[in-house]
Every structure is written in C-alpha cells, then in structure tokens.
Amino acid sequence: MKPKLLAMLFSIPFISLTSPGALAADSPDYAAILQSAYQKFKNDNRGKVADYIPALAAYSDKNYAIAIATVDGKLYTAGDTQKIFPLESLTKIFSLSIALNQHGADKVLNELGANSTGLPFNSGLAIELRPERPQNPLVNAGAISTVSFINAKNANDRWQQIIDNMNAYADAKLSINLDVYHSESVTNQHNQALSRLMMSYGRMYSNADEALDIYTKQCSVSATTEQLAKMGAVLANAGKSPFTGKQLLQQQYVPNVLSEMAIAGLYDGSGQWLYNVGVPAKSGVGGGMVAVVPGQYAIAVYSPPLDKAGNSVRAQEAISYVAHATKANLYDSH
Ligand code: DON
C-alpha cells in the first residue's frame, strides 16, 4: 500500500475522535445544569446561620449563589455571585497549599496529619484522643498549626504570604472583613484553648498566639462566589490558575490537598458527603462551599444556613445535584 494512502486511512478515525465537535458534544451543559440546580433549591431554607461568631449572624439566610469555573477558564453563574462573604474555613485549604509548596508532602503528613477525626471542627477531644499524632490541617486545631508551620520571617511576612497566595488563587485583591475579624478575636476562647493544647503537644511550629491571630484574620478574608469558584479551579487544573496561567501549587501536591478535603473538608459530615457525592469539598461557617472535580471544574455555592456539622445545607444540595448531573463522582468509572 502506498504510504500516502496508508496515512489517509489511519488519519480518518484519528480526526473524528479529536474534532472539537465531538468533544463539545461530550462536555456537560454547565449553564443549563447550574440554572436548574439554582432553581431547584431556591426555596430550601433549612439550616441555621452561624452566630457563635457574632458578626456572622448579620448575614441573610436568603443569600444564595452558585458559580462553576472550568479548567478551560469558563465561568457559569446563577444568583448573586457578586455578593461578598467571609471565607472562614475555606481559607484553610490555601494555607495548606503554602505549607505543601514549602515543606513537601511527607513533612506535611508528619507534622499536620491526614486523619479524619469524625468529630466537630473545633473538637478538643480529637486532640486528646491522639496527642502523639497530628490530626489534619482542615479542623481548627490543625489549621492553626498549619499557619504556624508556614516558613516566615515574622508575623507580617506570614500574613502577607497567606493573603498574597489567596489573591493569586482568586485572581483578585480580596477584602478583609474587619468586623468579622474583631468579632471572632474577642470570642475565640475555644480556639485559644485548642492552640495552647496543640502547643503543649509540640504541634505549634511558631508562636501560638501569633499563629492564632493570623488564623483568625485569615478566616475573615472575604470573596464572592465567583472568586471562590476561580480559587477552586486552580485545584481542578493541576495547581495552575486557568484564568492567569500561573502555577500556584506544585502539581504533585494537588492530590494531597484534595485528599485532605475528602477526609475532613466537611468535618464530621465528610464521610457521608464522600459516600453520596464522591468529590472532594470544603465548607466554611460563612456559608460558602467549594467542590473540585479534577481535570474538569470547581463549583462554589454560597448560602449561609448551616447543618449541625457547620456545612451549608443548600450548598451541599446544589453541589450534589450538579455533581450527579455532570457524572463527577470520582469513584464511579463512567
Ligand atoms: O475558627 C473558627 O471557628 C472559624 N473561624 C472557622 C470555622 C469554620 O468555618 C468551620 N467550617 N465550616
């Protein structure tokens, strides 16, 4: 057979498999799925807005927004995706990312851990149960410890690294809600106790009071739902922002962040979430939640009313709906 003819024959199936039309037909209709998720849960007002940080109680239980950010840099939004809210525990995944870039996966595992506690996010008992071992960087104790584990010249440098990193993920200059920061600073006796307990077990890696203060400030960093989706998209896209092209987390550490999210992102709700939905996710008591589908997209939802574990009720419903509709469950072979 003539080489030209041979090449033609082999090129036919190759072309049809990779033509843009074929790929587009396979990709989910994100805009339609997101719209129906938004409508479906619009009137679901179960849950309670957090008030143990007094300033959070001021946020309306009506606030509701969904945003999807894909790895090819597309954004789909519904609801009030420009409303700004405190990220709270969502910030923990970004400080963990700094710790991984600086120290690598083994040190993070040894010093911060990857055990699900099965207990509430601010549990002191979880520390006592395994004082010789770290827990994980997403419960409060582990997150304060993570802040202390970031290499920094001084407090200002530590804070600057944290905020610069989150700004880079969000592709924006994020704001700090000083009301929320002060409100939490004067009511965080429980976190003070956790950080002291962690210190007594050698799990604080720089000054404990300074780390707690920076952690508290970190939790008050605020973003829109759209910005949160863009932050999550970095993790969906192998550590590189699809919006700026910047590599923010070394690719090799992305699975470490996502596995910590899988085991502890929703605290004592994590197991049930993974069982039902099968995608790593993280919540915050401000009502935000982000889930990451590696290689595809991140979805962020904002809705303040929370369940007993401190996770937004409507965010879990909406993300679960979108994950099913896009066949995102990582444990499902199709
Ligand atoms: O330390 C706290 O209690 C808060 N700043 C953050 C807790 C939180 O967001 C738990 N998440 N659902």
mmCIF file of C-alpha atoms and ligand atoms in Angstrom:
data_model
loop_
_atom_site.group_PDB
_atom_site.id
_atom_site.type_symbol
_atom_site.label_atom_id
_atom_site.label_comp_id
_atom_site.label_asym_id
_atom_site.label_seq_id
_atom_site.Cartn_x
_atom_site.Cartn_y
_atom_site.Cartn_z
ATOM 1 C CA MET A 1 0.000 0.000 0.000
ATOM 2 C CA LYS A 2 1.272 3.455 -0.873
ATOM 3 C CA PRO A 3 2.450 5.409 2.233
ATOM 4 C CA LYS A 4 0.121 8.311 1.364
ATOM 5 C CA LEU A 5 -2.940 6.044 1.239
ATOM 6 C CA LEU A 6 -1.895 4.354 4.480
ATOM 7 C CA ALA A 7 -1.588 7.722 6.219
ATOM 8 C CA MET A 8 -5.026 8.743 4.929
ATOM 9 C CA LEU A 9 -6.642 5.575 6.239
ATOM 10 C CA PHE A 10 -5.119 5.932 9.697
ATOM 11 C CA SER A 11 -5.911 9.585 9.898
ATOM 12 C CA ILE A 12 -9.675 9.137 9.451
ATOM 13 C CA PRO A 13 -10.582 7.757 12.898
ATOM 14 C CA PHE A 14 -7.975 9.988 14.492
ATOM 15 C CA ILE A 15 -9.590 13.109 13.077
ATOM 16 C CA SER A 16 -13.112 12.100 14.042
ATOM 17 C CA LEU A 17 -12.112 11.329 17.632
ATOM 18 C CA THR A 18 -10.435 14.625 18.332
ATOM 19 C CA SER A 19 -12.547 17.039 16.355
ATOM 20 C CA PRO A 20 -13.795 19.883 18.552
ATOM 21 C CA GLY A 21 -17.399 18.975 17.701
ATOM 22 C CA ALA A 22 -17.009 15.502 19.189
ATOM 23 C CA LEU A 23 -15.517 16.855 22.411
ATOM 24 C CA ALA A 24 -18.139 19.579 22.773
ATOM 25 C CA ALA A 25 -20.913 17.007 22.467
ATOM 26 C CA ASP A 26 -19.422 15.082 25.410
ATOM 27 C CA SER A 27 -18.964 18.046 27.687
ATOM 28 C CA PRO A 28 -21.848 18.739 30.107
ATOM 29 C CA ASP A 29 -24.201 21.657 29.511
ATOM 30 C CA TYR A 30 -22.925 23.515 32.569
ATOM 31 C CA ALA A 31 -25.133 26.567 32.027
ATOM 32 C CA ALA A 32 -28.371 24.540 31.955
ATOM 33 C CA ILE A 33 -27.365 22.231 34.841
ATOM 34 C CA LEU A 34 -26.379 25.173 37.005
ATOM 35 C CA GLN A 35 -29.635 27.009 36.280
ATOM 36 C CA SER A 36 -31.730 24.012 37.246
ATOM 37 C CA ALA A 37 -29.664 23.474 40.424
ATOM 38 C CA TYR A 38 -30.226 27.110 41.312
ATOM 39 C CA GLN A 39 -33.988 26.930 40.802
ATOM 40 C CA LYS A 40 -34.401 23.539 42.462
ATOM 41 C CA PHE A 41 -33.015 24.665 45.832
ATOM 42 C CA LYS A 42 -34.016 28.334 45.742
ATOM 43 C CA ASN A 43 -36.665 27.855 48.425
ATOM 44 C CA ASP A 44 -34.795 25.352 50.554
ATOM 45 C CA ASN A 45 -34.197 27.343 53.728
ATOM 46 C CA ARG A 46 -33.259 24.554 56.099
ATOM 47 C CA GLY A 47 -30.369 25.172 58.461
ATOM 48 C CA LYS A 48 -29.257 27.986 60.712
ATOM 49 C CA VAL A 49 -26.926 30.933 60.082
ATOM 50 C CA ALA A 50 -23.807 30.722 62.319
ATOM 51 C CA ASP A 51 -23.860 33.051 65.301
ATOM 52 C CA TYR A 52 -21.060 31.777 67.566
ATOM 53 C CA ILE A 53 -19.006 34.439 65.750
ATOM 54 C CA PRO A 54 -21.495 37.276 66.424
ATOM 55 C CA ALA A 55 -20.737 39.225 63.219
ATOM 56 C CA LEU A 56 -21.753 36.248 61.067
ATOM 57 C CA ALA A 57 -25.326 36.392 62.372
ATOM 58 C CA ALA A 58 -25.873 39.560 60.318
ATOM 59 C CA TYR A 59 -25.759 37.680 57.010
ATOM 60 C CA SER A 60 -29.118 36.967 55.405
ATOM 61 C CA ASP A 61 -30.316 33.378 55.195
ATOM 62 C CA LYS A 62 -31.701 34.328 51.750
ATOM 63 C CA ASN A 63 -28.254 34.847 50.193
ATOM 64 C CA TYR A 64 -27.739 32.233 47.514
ATOM 65 C CA ALA A 65 -25.346 31.965 44.584
ATOM 66 C CA ILE A 66 -23.687 29.252 42.501
ATOM 67 C CA ALA A 67 -20.643 29.504 40.239
ATOM 68 C CA ILE A 68 -18.799 26.945 38.156
ATOM 69 C CA ALA A 69 -15.265 27.626 36.906
ATOM 70 C CA THR A 70 -13.935 25.154 34.351
ATOM 71 C CA VAL A 71 -10.336 24.181 33.703
ATOM 72 C CA ASP A 72 -10.513 25.919 30.343
ATOM 73 C CA GLY A 73 -11.287 29.201 32.048
ATOM 74 C CA LYS A 74 -15.055 29.442 31.548
ATOM 75 C CA LEU A 75 -17.392 30.770 34.233
ATOM 76 C CA TYR A 76 -21.070 29.938 34.702
ATOM 77 C CA THR A 77 -23.048 31.751 37.381
ATOM 78 C CA ALA A 78 -26.501 31.938 38.936
ATOM 79 C CA GLY A 79 -27.851 34.107 41.738
ATOM 80 C CA ASP A 80 -25.966 36.868 43.463
ATOM 81 C CA THR A 81 -22.457 35.688 42.653
ATOM 82 C CA GLN A 82 -21.002 39.150 43.307
ATOM 83 C CA LYS A 83 -22.058 39.225 46.978
ATOM 84 C CA ILE A 84 -19.002 39.124 49.262
ATOM 85 C CA PHE A 85 -18.906 36.782 52.274
ATOM 86 C CA PRO A 86 -16.231 35.653 54.768
ATOM 87 C CA LEU A 87 -14.468 32.518 53.573
ATOM 88 C CA GLU A 88 -13.806 31.247 57.126
ATOM 89 C CA SER A 89 -12.632 27.614 56.991
ATOM 90 C CA LEU A 90 -12.405 27.660 53.211
ATOM 91 C CA THR A 91 -9.154 29.572 53.708
ATOM 92 C CA LYS A 92 -7.607 26.507 55.347
ATOM 93 C CA ILE A 93 -7.025 24.755 52.013
ATOM 94 C CA PHE A 94 -4.987 27.661 50.679
ATOM 95 C CA SER A 95 -2.694 27.845 53.713
ATOM 96 C CA LEU A 96 -2.254 24.086 53.458
ATOM 97 C CA SER A 97 -1.173 24.673 49.852
ATOM 98 C CA ILE A 98 1.555 27.077 51.000
ATOM 99 C CA ALA A 99 2.749 24.513 53.570
ATOM 100 C CA LEU A 100 2.920 21.827 50.857
ATOM 101 C CA ASN A 101 4.860 24.059 48.455
ATOM 102 C CA GLN A 102 7.315 24.893 51.224
ATOM 103 C CA HIS A 103 7.722 21.592 53.057
ATOM 104 C CA GLY A 104 6.578 18.831 50.691
ATOM 105 C CA ALA A 105 4.048 16.041 51.181
ATOM 106 C CA ASP A 106 5.950 13.871 53.699
ATOM 107 C CA LYS A 107 6.599 16.671 56.171
ATOM 108 C CA VAL A 108 3.013 17.884 55.931
ATOM 109 C CA LEU A 109 1.778 14.375 56.620
ATOM 110 C CA ASN A 110 4.115 14.002 59.618
ATOM 111 C CA GLU A 111 3.554 17.439 61.121
ATOM 112 C CA LEU A 112 -0.063 18.219 60.196
ATOM 113 C CA GLY A 113 -1.571 14.807 59.502
ATOM 114 C CA ALA A 114 -4.264 13.287 57.314
ATOM 115 C CA ASN A 115 -6.621 11.603 59.748
ATOM 116 C CA SER A 116 -10.318 12.159 59.727
ATOM 117 C CA THR A 117 -11.358 12.975 63.297
ATOM 118 C CA GLY A 118 -15.040 12.090 62.925
ATOM 119 C CA LEU A 119 -15.610 14.874 65.433
ATOM 120 C CA PRO A 120 -16.728 18.519 65.194
ATOM 121 C CA PHE A 121 -14.406 21.058 63.548
ATOM 122 C CA ASN A 122 -13.377 22.631 66.846
ATOM 123 C CA SER A 123 -13.056 19.452 68.884
ATOM 124 C CA GLY A 124 -10.537 19.427 71.730
ATOM 125 C CA LEU A 125 -11.294 15.771 72.331
ATOM 126 C CA ALA A 126 -9.872 14.996 68.864
ATOM 127 C CA ILE A 127 -6.513 16.349 70.019
ATOM 128 C CA GLU A 128 -6.646 14.398 73.274
ATOM 129 C CA LEU A 129 -7.526 11.141 71.540
ATOM 130 C CA ARG A 130 -4.268 11.109 69.607
ATOM 131 C CA PRO A 131 -1.987 13.654 71.258
ATOM 132 C CA GLU A 132 1.107 11.906 69.910
ATOM 133 C CA ARG A 133 -0.113 12.279 66.361
ATOM 134 C CA PRO A 134 -1.261 15.163 64.229
ATOM 135 C CA GLN A 135 -4.885 15.212 63.058
ATOM 136 C CA ASN A 136 -5.417 17.102 59.805
ATOM 137 C CA PRO A 137 -4.918 20.677 58.538
ATOM 138 C CA LEU A 138 -8.630 21.359 57.999
ATOM 139 C CA VAL A 139 -10.036 21.122 61.519
ATOM 140 C CA ASN A 140 -9.457 24.269 63.578
ATOM 141 C CA ALA A 141 -6.562 22.877 65.643
ATOM 142 C CA GLY A 142 -4.751 21.604 62.551
ATOM 143 C CA ALA A 143 -5.414 24.796 60.610
ATOM 144 C CA ILE A 144 -3.943 26.999 63.368
ATOM 145 C CA SER A 145 -0.989 24.620 63.432
ATOM 146 C CA THR A 146 -0.714 24.925 59.612
ATOM 147 C CA VAL A 147 -0.470 28.713 59.864
ATOM 148 C CA SER A 148 2.334 28.270 62.415
ATOM 149 C CA PHE A 149 4.070 25.803 60.067
ATOM 150 C CA ILE A 150 4.456 28.295 57.190
ATOM 151 C CA ASN A 151 8.069 29.478 56.981
ATOM 152 C CA ALA A 152 8.067 33.200 57.668
ATOM 153 C CA LYS A 153 10.452 35.903 58.859
ATOM 154 C CA ASN A 154 7.863 37.446 61.181
ATOM 155 C CA ALA A 155 4.102 37.839 61.709
ATOM 156 C CA ASN A 156 3.745 40.377 58.955
ATOM 157 C CA ASP A 157 5.552 38.155 56.459
ATOM 158 C CA ARG A 158 3.394 35.170 57.487
ATOM 159 C CA TRP A 159 0.198 37.159 56.941
ATOM 160 C CA GLN A 160 1.433 38.629 53.658
ATOM 161 C CA GLN A 161 2.202 35.190 52.240
ATOM 162 C CA ILE A 162 -1.259 33.952 53.181
ATOM 163 C CA ILE A 163 -3.157 36.866 51.676
ATOM 164 C CA ASP A 164 -0.933 37.104 48.566
ATOM 165 C CA ASN A 165 -1.498 33.405 47.950
ATOM 166 C CA MET A 166 -5.284 33.678 48.245
ATOM 167 C CA ASN A 167 -5.313 36.752 45.999
ATOM 168 C CA ALA A 168 -3.386 34.802 43.368
ATOM 169 C CA TYR A 169 -5.852 31.894 43.518
ATOM 170 C CA ALA A 170 -8.812 34.273 43.246
ATOM 171 C CA ASP A 171 -7.188 36.430 40.541
ATOM 172 C CA ALA A 172 -8.344 39.408 42.634
ATOM 173 C CA LYS A 173 -7.455 41.561 45.607
ATOM 174 C CA LEU A 174 -9.650 40.013 48.272
ATOM 175 C CA SER A 175 -11.034 42.105 51.113
ATOM 176 C CA ILE A 176 -10.679 41.505 54.844
ATOM 177 C CA ASN A 177 -13.841 41.871 56.871
ATOM 178 C CA LEU A 178 -12.541 43.711 59.930
ATOM 179 C CA ASP A 179 -15.889 43.386 61.745
ATOM 180 C CA VAL A 180 -15.732 39.623 61.428
ATOM 181 C CA TYR A 181 -12.043 39.558 62.386
ATOM 182 C CA HIS A 182 -12.653 41.600 65.562
ATOM 183 C CA SER A 183 -15.849 39.744 66.399
ATOM 184 C CA GLU A 184 -14.037 36.407 66.226
ATOM 185 C CA SER A 185 -10.926 37.740 68.021
ATOM 186 C CA VAL A 186 -12.931 38.637 71.131
ATOM 187 C CA THR A 187 -14.999 35.439 71.171
ATOM 188 C CA ASN A 188 -12.445 32.783 70.182
ATOM 189 C CA GLN A 189 -11.598 31.440 73.639
ATOM 190 C CA HIS A 190 -12.216 27.927 72.379
ATOM 191 C CA ASN A 191 -9.626 28.315 69.600
ATOM 192 C CA GLN A 192 -7.235 29.831 72.165
ATOM 193 C CA ALA A 193 -7.589 26.641 74.184
ATOM 194 C CA LEU A 194 -7.054 24.480 71.084
ATOM 195 C CA SER A 195 -3.897 26.307 70.090
ATOM 196 C CA ARG A 196 -2.498 26.045 73.634
ATOM 197 C CA LEU A 197 -3.315 22.342 73.691
ATOM 198 C CA MET A 198 -1.577 21.886 70.342
ATOM 199 C CA MET A 199 1.398 23.801 71.720
ATOM 200 C CA SER A 200 1.562 21.508 74.758
ATOM 201 C CA TYR A 201 1.835 18.520 72.397
ATOM 202 C CA GLY A 202 4.568 20.149 70.291
ATOM 203 C CA ARG A 203 2.227 20.791 67.376
ATOM 204 C CA MET A 204 2.733 24.534 67.059
ATOM 205 C CA TYR A 205 5.736 25.465 64.930
ATOM 206 C CA SER A 206 5.973 29.170 65.729
ATOM 207 C CA ASN A 207 4.447 31.433 68.383
ATOM 208 C CA ALA A 208 0.976 30.012 69.187
ATOM 209 C CA ASP A 209 -0.775 33.320 69.957
ATOM 210 C CA GLU A 210 0.594 34.929 66.811
ATOM 211 C CA ALA A 211 -0.487 31.949 64.688
ATOM 212 C CA LEU A 212 -3.990 32.053 66.183
ATOM 213 C CA ASP A 213 -4.303 35.764 65.460
ATOM 214 C CA ILE A 214 -3.212 35.278 61.846
ATOM 215 C CA TYR A 215 -5.550 32.298 61.502
ATOM 216 C CA THR A 216 -8.445 34.439 62.798
ATOM 217 C CA LYS A 217 -7.619 37.193 60.316
ATOM 218 C CA GLN A 218 -7.292 34.622 57.533
ATOM 219 C CA CYS A 219 -10.817 33.359 58.288
ATOM 220 C CA SER A 220 -12.209 36.883 57.807
ATOM 221 C CA VAL A 221 -10.880 37.132 54.253
ATOM 222 C CA SER A 222 -13.909 37.556 52.030
ATOM 223 C CA ALA A 223 -14.727 36.723 48.445
ATOM 224 C CA THR A 224 -17.593 36.412 46.007
ATOM 225 C CA THR A 225 -18.946 33.034 44.935
ATOM 226 C CA GLU A 226 -17.419 33.604 41.512
ATOM 227 C CA GLN A 227 -13.998 34.261 43.060
ATOM 228 C CA LEU A 228 -14.298 31.143 45.223
ATOM 229 C CA ALA A 229 -15.034 29.062 42.116
ATOM 230 C CA LYS A 230 -11.927 30.507 40.454
ATOM 231 C CA MET A 231 -9.875 29.613 43.545
ATOM 232 C CA GLY A 232 -11.167 26.044 43.383
ATOM 233 C CA ALA A 233 -10.442 25.850 39.659
ATOM 234 C CA VAL A 234 -6.716 26.093 40.431
ATOM 235 C CA LEU A 235 -7.016 22.772 42.248
ATOM 236 C CA ALA A 236 -9.123 21.295 39.437
ATOM 237 C CA ASN A 237 -6.459 22.366 36.945
ATOM 238 C CA ALA A 238 -3.365 20.669 38.441
ATOM 239 C CA GLY A 239 -2.387 23.669 40.564
ATOM 240 C CA LYS A 240 -2.398 26.201 37.710
ATOM 241 C CA SER A 241 -4.945 29.008 37.534
ATOM 242 C CA PRO A 242 -6.989 28.626 34.331
ATOM 243 C CA PHE A 243 -7.526 32.383 34.478
ATOM 244 C CA THR A 244 -3.969 33.697 34.891
ATOM 245 C CA GLY A 245 -1.890 30.717 33.768
ATOM 246 C CA LYS A 246 0.136 30.913 36.993
ATOM 247 C CA GLN A 247 1.252 27.657 38.648
ATOM 248 C CA LEU A 248 0.288 28.320 42.283
ATOM 249 C CA LEU A 249 0.580 24.855 43.778
ATOM 250 C CA GLN A 250 3.134 22.335 42.558
ATOM 251 C CA GLN A 251 1.179 19.788 40.568
ATOM 252 C CA GLN A 252 2.452 16.861 42.643
ATOM 253 C CA TYR A 253 0.795 18.296 45.783
ATOM 254 C CA VAL A 254 -2.684 18.808 44.346
ATOM 255 C CA PRO A 255 -3.787 15.251 45.271
ATOM 256 C CA ASN A 256 -2.601 15.905 48.844
ATOM 257 C CA VAL A 257 -4.858 18.952 49.193
ATOM 258 C CA LEU A 258 -7.778 17.138 47.595
ATOM 259 C CA SER A 259 -7.386 14.070 49.796
ATOM 260 C CA GLU A 260 -7.346 16.242 52.929
ATOM 261 C CA MET A 261 -10.568 17.812 51.638
ATOM 262 C CA ALA A 262 -12.042 14.369 51.052
ATOM 263 C CA ILE A 263 -11.337 13.147 54.588
ATOM 264 C CA ALA A 264 -12.031 16.340 56.528
ATOM 265 C CA GLY A 265 -13.393 19.110 54.292
ATOM 266 C CA LEU A 266 -16.875 18.762 55.781
ATOM 267 C CA TYR A 267 -15.667 17.629 59.234
ATOM 268 C CA ASP A 268 -17.974 15.024 60.751
ATOM 269 C CA GLY A 269 -20.080 15.309 57.587
ATOM 270 C CA SER A 270 -17.138 14.306 55.348
ATOM 271 C CA GLY A 271 -17.776 10.559 55.208
ATOM 272 C CA GLN A 272 -21.424 10.880 54.298
ATOM 273 C CA TRP A 273 -20.611 13.519 51.701
ATOM 274 C CA LEU A 274 -17.969 11.357 50.025
ATOM 275 C CA TYR A 275 -20.246 8.322 50.146
ATOM 276 C CA ASN A 276 -23.087 10.160 48.435
ATOM 277 C CA VAL A 277 -21.313 12.576 46.114
ATOM 278 C CA GLY A 278 -17.726 11.370 45.674
ATOM 279 C CA VAL A 279 -15.954 14.689 45.120
ATOM 280 C CA PRO A 280 -13.570 16.485 47.499
ATOM 281 C CA ALA A 281 -15.122 19.605 49.002
ATOM 282 C CA LYS A 282 -14.567 22.239 51.676
ATOM 283 C CA SER A 283 -17.008 24.345 53.637
ATOM 284 C CA GLY A 284 -16.841 27.483 55.764
ATOM 285 C CA VAL A 285 -19.181 28.693 58.517
ATOM 286 C CA GLY A 286 -19.786 31.863 56.490
ATOM 287 C CA GLY A 287 -21.944 29.655 54.245
ATOM 288 C CA GLY A 288 -19.515 29.107 51.380
ATOM 289 C CA MET A 289 -18.571 25.744 49.976
ATOM 290 C CA VAL A 290 -16.344 24.643 47.108
ATOM 291 C CA ALA A 291 -16.006 21.240 45.446
ATOM 292 C CA VAL A 292 -13.315 20.217 42.998
ATOM 293 C CA VAL A 293 -13.642 17.801 40.097
ATOM 294 C CA PRO A 294 -10.040 17.206 38.962
ATOM 295 C CA GLY A 295 -9.445 17.949 35.299
ATOM 296 C CA GLN A 296 -12.941 19.389 34.858
ATOM 297 C CA TYR A 297 -14.243 22.148 37.089
ATOM 298 C CA ALA A 298 -14.724 23.632 40.521
ATOM 299 C CA ILE A 299 -18.130 24.626 41.816
ATOM 300 C CA ALA A 300 -18.734 27.170 44.574
ATOM 301 C CA VAL A 301 -22.013 27.804 46.355
ATOM 302 C CA TYR A 302 -22.887 30.465 48.902
ATOM 303 C CA SER A 303 -25.840 30.080 51.257
ATOM 304 C CA PRO A 304 -25.438 30.899 54.979
ATOM 305 C CA PRO A 305 -27.811 28.444 56.749
ATOM 306 C CA LEU A 306 -25.744 25.539 58.096
ATOM 307 C CA ASP A 307 -26.362 21.993 59.287
ATOM 308 C CA LYS A 308 -25.183 20.727 62.688
ATOM 309 C CA ALA A 309 -21.672 19.974 61.406
ATOM 310 C CA GLY A 310 -21.279 23.589 60.208
ATOM 311 C CA ASN A 311 -21.761 22.958 56.478
ATOM 312 C CA SER A 312 -24.156 24.963 54.301
ATOM 313 C CA VAL A 313 -27.312 22.918 53.707
ATOM 314 C CA ARG A 314 -28.234 24.439 50.358
ATOM 315 C CA ALA A 315 -24.623 24.375 49.137
ATOM 316 C CA GLN A 316 -24.451 20.638 49.762
ATOM 317 C CA GLU A 317 -27.748 20.105 47.924
ATOM 318 C CA ALA A 318 -26.801 22.242 44.923
ATOM 319 C CA ILE A 319 -23.292 20.814 44.570
ATOM 320 C CA SER A 320 -24.584 17.281 44.942
ATOM 321 C CA TYR A 321 -27.133 17.939 42.169
ATOM 322 C CA VAL A 322 -24.517 19.368 39.801
ATOM 323 C CA ALA A 323 -22.029 16.589 40.595
ATOM 324 C CA HIS A 324 -24.615 13.929 39.745
ATOM 325 C CA ALA A 325 -25.739 15.733 36.585
ATOM 326 C CA THR A 326 -22.143 16.025 35.348
ATOM 327 C CA LYS A 327 -21.227 12.453 36.417
ATOM 328 C CA ALA A 328 -18.473 13.847 38.585
ATOM 329 C CA ASN A 329 -18.273 11.110 41.250
ATOM 330 C CA LEU A 330 -14.590 10.135 41.258
ATOM 331 C CA TYR A 331 -15.386 6.620 42.399
ATOM 332 C CA ASP A 332 -17.750 5.954 39.523
ATOM 333 C CA SER A 333 -15.951 4.545 36.491
ATOM 334 C CA HIS A 334 -18.013 6.380 33.893
HETATM 335 O O1 DON B 1 -12.274 29.056 63.788
HETATM 336 C C1 DON B 1 -13.479 29.085 63.539
HETATM 337 O O2 DON B 1 -14.311 28.544 64.273
HETATM 338 C C2 DON B 1 -13.919 29.800 62.289
HETATM 339 N N1 DON B 1 -13.081 30.927 62.037
HETATM 340 C C3 DON B 1 -13.902 28.893 61.102
HETATM 341 C C4 DON B 1 -14.696 27.620 61.302
HETATM 342 C C5 DON B 1 -15.327 27.125 60.067
HETATM 343 O O3 DON B 1 -15.502 27.813 59.099
HETATM 344 C C6 DON B 1 -15.845 25.736 60.104
HETATM 345 N N2 DON B 1 -16.466 25.401 58.851
HETATM 346 N N3 DON B 1 -17.434 25.020 58.418
#
